[in-house]
Amino acid sequence: MQPHSTSLPRRRLLAGSASALAAAGLASFQGQALAQAAAPAAKPLPGYAGFKNADAVIVHSSTTIETKRSAFGTSVITPSNQLYVRNNLPTPNASIVADRDAWQVQIDGVKQPRQLSVAELKKMGLETVTMVLQCSGNGRGFFPSKPSGTQWTVGAAGCVVWSGVPVREVVKALGGVADGMVYMTGTGGEVLPAGIDPKTVMVERSVPLSAMQDALLAWEMNGEPISLAHGGPLRLIVPGYTGVNNIKYIKQLAFTLKESEAHIMSHGYRISPPGSKSDPSQPSVQEMSVKSWINSPLPEAGTQAAGMVQIHGVAFGGMHAVKGVEVSTDGGKSWKPARLVGPDMGKYAWRQFVLQAQLPKGTHVLASRATDEKGNLQPETRGENQSGYNNTSWADHAVTVTVA
Amino acid sequence: MQPHSTSLPRRRLLAGSASALAAAGLASFQGQALAQAAAPAAKPLPGYAGFKNADAVIVHSSTTIETKRSAFGTSVITPSNQLYVRNNLPTPNASIVADRDAWQVQIDGVKQPRQLSVAELKKMGLETVTMVLQCSGNGRGFFPSKPSGTQWTVGAAGCVVWSGVPVREVVKALGGVADGMVYMTGTGGEVLPAGIDPKTVMVERSVPLSAMQDALLAWEMNGEPISLAHGGPLRLIVPGYTGVNNIKYIKQLAFTLKESEAHIMSHGYRISPPGSKSDPSQPSVQEMSVKSWINSPLPEAGTQAAGMVQIHGVAFGGMHAVKGVEVSTDGGKSWKPARLVGPDMGKYAWRQFVLQAQLPKGTHVLASRATDEKGNLQPETRGENQSGYNNTSWADHAVTVTVA
């Protein structure tokens, strides 16, 4: 069962115009009925992700696993066994986590470049950050243009806790950043296929030097050593930046004059106009922006009983804290302020929101829109782009529920 | 391997006097060597707790499972697969979590008593609280008097996130608490053995009515439906109160004039003077108080290399927020303020603390002591009592590490 991919027909209509909303609700149920009849068998979990809760995830492929929208709870933190996976290369052999403390990372572009083991890093500092980890393509499944790539809806995201050493502490211990450097460039430790130019496949991403301030070299996620699935034994964590910038199995962290020339940086993850090819002059997918969505009630729970309902979901600001969330039960015609519940785990974490509402008999289009502390409002429409990145449209994320 | 139960000889000496500290360090290593030679094979996880990480826990019995001290990370939240288990009765059949929303709880001692299903509770309100869940007997293993019961050291505790409906919302919907009631009494839904007076075995506990303010009827823990091991489908959560007061599989919540007459309330969990029998006139084990301990470095990691170390652990205030933590590297002769790291998840959660220190060659006794926001300081010594409850002694929780 992949409830959200089955509701794409509705979402496409929904994205069109406000007047299509009522019809959209009906379209949704027709679409679901058709899709259920033809639903393919669920794919099995790949071995490296065998600890995932199969009931809580959608296995798109051996390297792409999505959290079901209905599985997001209200406890802020996404449990490791529900968190999405997106690997750009095959997962390394488990031997790299056999002796975690022995893993080495080369630090370059500092005054005293050197290689450091995880054991050495653990002596240099300790910090913990909670943040939203989100794939650049989360929400791609809502693009009517059907961009190529995994058709994620909302579940290529989670809120997790990382522990490690602040990058700034490591840099300080190595004499500071070398003069003139403007990027922080991380390189993954995946084994590359032989016989081809490494630049075409390697995972290497550059972020602005300013991102160093809150970045970690992390060895722990959600209270456990980072699993192989999530980049253990060591991962570069760049809070507020999309998933691909958080380099798994990091083997080199370099401060550089230029952006990486790896294809994944120069051409991958670029915001290209629809119909165009990507190139290095286009904006790179890096900082996340304000976004929210509702996780309950959902249409896949079936027809709801009329009466009180707790409409809840998640909201985050990317680089900034969430200031507030509004919820609509009429497809965006009117909005009410939702209540933020549960602990505030810092500006990079998401917040849970709840609106208590009476839903009478009928079809209701439920939507949420968040505002960050800088006053940025989550937009109604997505920013169209060739590859389906950065979808923050509240209309795309709306859900239609039927009450009888 | 049960590293902490093997270091009891050291801890007993350590609790005696400051002058015994150096000798204590040696005693520890002798004790460990002896214990390793005679170490029994690890017990298997019981079926209902099969999802626990066997490497991260100590299975004392089929109803008592402890988190290893070395498994506590620095991510604030204790993952579900590492959290301790302590059941007073055999775990109910898994059939009770087959249809979670159908579970019923009877609410009594309100103006309009009635039975409510989990489905109904979910419509009535939603709140999330992070809190330390700790067994009343956590730290019993450090009592030289060897009280009967599980010899927990530090790992009958964790910090977890609960979601559910506030009890006060449920009470409000049922017309308020009936006149004159002074206790909130929860009854567990375990199947009781036939042929004996139910009061002798049932799990039923009373807490003061004031505890209602922050209490939840919870259906979610750490982002997932509450497992059977941790009291699903519905658990009474009383933040700041020891584990036994957080009734699993709750089937009745009553506001009462008197404390429960169940044996677990009248005679169990009482602070009885050493050598005496428990009786209802003695204080009940309920509210937790300020406590902390170090989780790294630990003696079981073996001899440390001289140099910088990040000494880290957890601190909580029970009913009050933690204000600060001090760390000593000389067995309590001198103290330095530690840094609190990571998110503050509210007054009922624990905080992570870190002290960066240079440890030269030699044997070092590392201790921590916390202060809560009311100015209560974690004591050096335990409060002696017959059953080994409420051990908050910083001396008992100190660890001895050797640096070469």
Short mmCIF file of N, CA and C in Angstrom, two decimals, chain A residues 26-110:
data_model
loop_
_atom_site.label_atom_id
_atom_site.label_comp_id
_atom_site.label_asym_id
_atom_site.label_seq_id
_atom_site.Cartn_x
_atom_site.Cartn_y
_atom_site.Cartn_z
N LEU A 26 -13.51 14.22 -4.67
CA LEU A 26 -14.12 13.03 -5.28
C LEU A 26 -13.10 12.29 -6.12
N ALA A 27 -12.32 13.06 -6.88
CA ALA A 27 -11.30 12.45 -7.72
C ALA A 27 -10.36 11.59 -6.89
N SER A 28 -10.07 12.08 -5.69
CA SER A 28 -9.17 11.34 -4.81
C SER A 28 -9.67 9.94 -4.54
N PHE A 29 -10.96 9.83 -4.23
CA PHE A 29 -11.46 8.52 -3.86
C PHE A 29 -11.56 7.59 -5.06
N GLN A 30 -11.88 8.16 -6.20
CA GLN A 30 -11.86 7.34 -7.42
C GLN A 30 -10.45 6.83 -7.68
N GLY A 31 -9.49 7.76 -7.56
CA GLY A 31 -8.09 7.41 -7.80
C GLY A 31 -7.62 6.31 -6.86
N GLN A 32 -8.02 6.42 -5.59
CA GLN A 32 -7.59 5.42 -4.62
C GLN A 32 -8.17 4.05 -4.94
N ALA A 33 -9.44 4.04 -5.32
CA ALA A 33 -10.08 2.76 -5.62
C ALA A 33 -9.38 2.07 -6.78
N LEU A 34 -9.08 2.85 -7.82
CA LEU A 34 -8.38 2.29 -8.97
C LEU A 34 -7.01 1.76 -8.57
N ALA A 35 -6.30 2.57 -7.80
CA ALA A 35 -4.92 2.20 -7.45
C ALA A 35 -4.90 0.98 -6.54
N GLN A 36 -5.89 0.87 -5.64
CA GLN A 36 -5.91 -0.28 -4.75
C GLN A 36 -6.09 -1.57 -5.54
N ALA A 37 -6.93 -1.52 -6.57
CA ALA A 37 -7.16 -2.71 -7.38
C ALA A 37 -5.86 -3.16 -8.05
N ALA A 38 -5.03 -2.16 -8.43
CA ALA A 38 -3.83 -2.49 -9.18
C ALA A 38 -2.56 -2.39 -8.33
N ALA A 39 -2.71 -2.26 -6.99
CA ALA A 39 -1.54 -2.01 -6.13
C ALA A 39 -0.49 -3.11 -6.27
N PRO A 40 0.76 -2.74 -6.58
CA PRO A 40 1.81 -3.76 -6.67
C PRO A 40 2.19 -4.22 -5.26
N ALA A 41 2.77 -5.42 -5.17
CA ALA A 41 3.23 -5.91 -3.87
C ALA A 41 4.32 -4.99 -3.35
N ALA A 42 4.35 -4.78 -2.02
CA ALA A 42 5.38 -3.93 -1.43
C ALA A 42 6.75 -4.54 -1.69
N LYS A 43 7.72 -3.67 -2.04
CA LYS A 43 9.10 -4.16 -2.23
C LYS A 43 9.70 -4.48 -0.87
N PRO A 44 10.58 -5.46 -0.81
CA PRO A 44 11.22 -5.79 0.47
C PRO A 44 12.26 -4.74 0.86
N LEU A 45 12.53 -4.63 2.16
CA LEU A 45 13.59 -3.73 2.63
C LEU A 45 14.95 -4.27 2.20
N PRO A 46 15.83 -3.39 1.73
CA PRO A 46 17.20 -3.85 1.45
C PRO A 46 17.91 -4.21 2.75
N GLY A 47 18.91 -5.06 2.66
CA GLY A 47 19.58 -5.59 3.86
C GLY A 47 20.11 -4.52 4.80
N TYR A 48 20.75 -3.49 4.26
CA TYR A 48 21.35 -2.48 5.14
C TYR A 48 20.28 -1.69 5.89
N ALA A 49 19.02 -1.77 5.43
CA ALA A 49 17.92 -1.05 6.07
C ALA A 49 16.93 -2.03 6.69
N GLY A 50 17.39 -3.22 7.00
CA GLY A 50 16.53 -4.26 7.54
C GLY A 50 15.91 -3.90 8.88
N PHE A 51 16.49 -2.91 9.58
CA PHE A 51 15.95 -2.50 10.89
C PHE A 51 14.75 -1.56 10.77
N LYS A 52 14.44 -1.15 9.55
CA LYS A 52 13.29 -0.26 9.37
C LYS A 52 11.99 -1.02 9.65
N ASN A 53 11.01 -0.28 10.11
CA ASN A 53 9.67 -0.84 10.32
C ASN A 53 8.95 -0.89 8.97
N ALA A 54 8.82 -2.08 8.42
CA ALA A 54 8.27 -2.23 7.07
C ALA A 54 6.86 -1.66 6.96
N ASP A 55 6.12 -1.65 8.07
CA ASP A 55 4.76 -1.12 8.04
C ASP A 55 4.72 0.40 7.99
N ALA A 56 5.85 1.03 8.33
CA ALA A 56 5.88 2.49 8.44
C ALA A 56 6.51 3.16 7.23
N VAL A 57 7.04 2.37 6.30
CA VAL A 57 7.78 2.96 5.17
C VAL A 57 7.29 2.42 3.83
N ILE A 58 7.65 3.16 2.78
CA ILE A 58 7.40 2.77 1.40
C ILE A 58 8.77 2.54 0.77
N VAL A 59 9.03 1.34 0.31
CA VAL A 59 10.32 1.06 -0.34
C VAL A 59 10.17 1.38 -1.82
N HIS A 60 10.74 2.50 -2.25
CA HIS A 60 10.69 2.85 -3.67
C HIS A 60 11.72 2.03 -4.45
N SER A 61 12.91 1.87 -3.88
CA SER A 61 13.99 1.11 -4.52
C SER A 61 14.98 0.74 -3.44
N SER A 62 16.05 0.09 -3.82
CA SER A 62 17.05 -0.33 -2.82
C SER A 62 17.78 0.84 -2.20
N THR A 63 17.68 2.03 -2.79
CA THR A 63 18.37 3.20 -2.24
C THR A 63 17.42 4.34 -1.89
N THR A 64 16.12 4.09 -2.02
CA THR A 64 15.15 5.15 -1.71
C THR A 64 13.97 4.57 -0.93
N ILE A 65 13.83 4.99 0.31
CA ILE A 65 12.80 4.49 1.23
C ILE A 65 12.14 5.70 1.88
N GLU A 66 10.82 5.75 1.83
CA GLU A 66 10.07 6.90 2.31
C GLU A 66 9.25 6.56 3.55
N THR A 67 9.15 7.48 4.48
CA THR A 67 8.26 7.30 5.63
C THR A 67 6.82 7.53 5.18
N LYS A 68 5.92 6.62 5.56
CA LYS A 68 4.50 6.84 5.24
C LYS A 68 3.98 8.06 6.00
N ARG A 69 3.17 8.83 5.33
CA ARG A 69 2.62 10.04 5.97
C ARG A 69 1.84 9.67 7.25
N SER A 70 1.16 8.55 7.21
CA SER A 70 0.36 8.13 8.37
C SER A 70 1.23 7.65 9.53
N ALA A 71 2.52 7.42 9.28
CA ALA A 71 3.41 6.91 10.33
C ALA A 71 4.03 8.03 11.16
N PHE A 72 4.01 9.27 10.65
CA PHE A 72 4.56 10.37 11.45
C PHE A 72 3.69 10.54 12.69
N GLY A 73 4.27 10.44 13.85
CA GLY A 73 3.52 10.62 15.08
C GLY A 73 3.54 12.06 15.52
N THR A 74 3.46 12.25 16.83
CA THR A 74 3.43 13.60 17.39
C THR A 74 4.51 13.78 18.46
N SER A 75 5.57 12.98 18.33
CA SER A 75 6.62 13.00 19.36
C SER A 75 7.87 13.77 18.94
N VAL A 76 7.73 14.63 17.94
CA VAL A 76 8.81 15.47 17.43
C VAL A 76 9.89 14.66 16.71
N ILE A 77 10.54 13.75 17.44
CA ILE A 77 11.65 13.00 16.84
C ILE A 77 11.13 11.84 16.00
N THR A 78 11.68 11.71 14.81
CA THR A 78 11.35 10.57 13.95
C THR A 78 12.22 9.39 14.38
N PRO A 79 11.62 8.27 14.79
CA PRO A 79 12.45 7.14 15.21
C PRO A 79 13.30 6.63 14.04
N SER A 80 14.46 6.13 14.35
CA SER A 80 15.40 5.67 13.31
C SER A 80 14.77 4.62 12.41
N ASN A 81 13.92 3.78 12.98
CA ASN A 81 13.34 2.70 12.18
C ASN A 81 12.22 3.17 11.24
N GLN A 82 11.94 4.48 11.28
CA GLN A 82 10.94 5.04 10.36
C GLN A 82 11.55 6.08 9.42
N LEU A 83 12.77 6.51 9.69
CA LEU A 83 13.37 7.60 8.92
C LEU A 83 13.64 7.20 7.46
N TYR A 84 13.41 8.12 6.55
CA TYR A 84 13.64 7.87 5.12
C TYR A 84 15.13 7.61 4.83
N VAL A 85 15.36 6.98 3.69
CA VAL A 85 16.72 6.74 3.20
C VAL A 85 16.80 7.20 1.75
N ARG A 86 17.86 7.90 1.40
CA ARG A 86 18.12 8.21 0.01
C ARG A 86 19.63 8.18 -0.17
N ASN A 87 20.11 7.18 -0.86
CA ASN A 87 21.54 7.07 -1.14
C ASN A 87 21.80 7.33 -2.61
N ASN A 88 22.83 8.11 -2.91
CA ASN A 88 23.17 8.39 -4.30
C ASN A 88 24.05 7.32 -4.92
N LEU A 89 24.63 6.50 -4.08
CA LEU A 89 25.47 5.39 -4.55
C LEU A 89 25.11 4.16 -3.71
N PRO A 90 25.49 2.98 -4.16
CA PRO A 90 25.23 1.80 -3.32
C PRO A 90 25.84 1.99 -1.93
N THR A 91 25.17 1.47 -0.92
CA THR A 91 25.62 1.59 0.46
C THR A 91 26.94 0.85 0.64
N PRO A 92 27.90 1.46 1.32
CA PRO A 92 29.19 0.76 1.54
C PRO A 92 29.00 -0.54 2.32
N ASN A 93 30.03 -1.35 2.28
CA ASN A 93 30.03 -2.61 3.02
C ASN A 93 30.00 -2.34 4.54
N ALA A 94 29.31 -3.21 5.26
CA ALA A 94 29.15 -3.02 6.71
C ALA A 94 30.48 -3.06 7.46
N SER A 95 31.54 -3.49 6.78
CA SER A 95 32.85 -3.53 7.45
C SER A 95 33.28 -2.14 7.92
N ILE A 96 32.76 -1.08 7.29
CA ILE A 96 33.19 0.26 7.71
C ILE A 96 32.62 0.67 9.07
N VAL A 97 31.64 -0.05 9.56
CA VAL A 97 31.15 0.26 10.91
C VAL A 97 31.58 -0.79 11.94
N ALA A 98 32.49 -1.67 11.52
CA ALA A 98 32.96 -2.71 12.45
C ALA A 98 33.84 -2.10 13.54
N ASP A 99 34.66 -1.13 13.17
CA ASP A 99 35.48 -0.41 14.16
C ASP A 99 35.30 1.07 13.91
N ARG A 100 34.23 1.60 14.46
CA ARG A 100 33.81 2.97 14.17
C ARG A 100 34.89 4.00 14.52
N ASP A 101 35.53 3.79 15.67
CA ASP A 101 36.50 4.79 16.13
C ASP A 101 37.72 4.87 15.22
N ALA A 102 37.91 3.87 14.38
CA ALA A 102 39.09 3.85 13.50
C ALA A 102 38.86 4.61 12.19
N TRP A 103 37.63 4.94 11.88
CA TRP A 103 37.33 5.66 10.63
C TRP A 103 38.12 6.97 10.58
N GLN A 104 38.67 7.27 9.41
CA GLN A 104 39.52 8.45 9.25
C GLN A 104 38.87 9.47 8.33
N VAL A 105 39.04 10.73 8.68
CA VAL A 105 38.61 11.81 7.79
C VAL A 105 39.78 12.77 7.61
N GLN A 106 40.03 13.14 6.37
CA GLN A 106 41.11 14.08 6.06
C GLN A 106 40.54 15.50 6.11
N ILE A 107 41.17 16.36 6.89
CA ILE A 107 40.73 17.75 6.97
C ILE A 107 41.71 18.60 6.17
N ASP A 108 41.23 19.22 5.11
CA ASP A 108 42.08 20.04 4.23
C ASP A 108 41.57 21.47 4.16
N GLY A 109 42.43 22.34 3.64
CA GLY A 109 42.03 23.74 3.52
C GLY A 109 42.04 24.45 4.86
N VAL A 110 42.78 23.87 5.79
CA VAL A 110 43.00 24.52 7.09
C VAL A 110 44.51 24.79 7.21
#
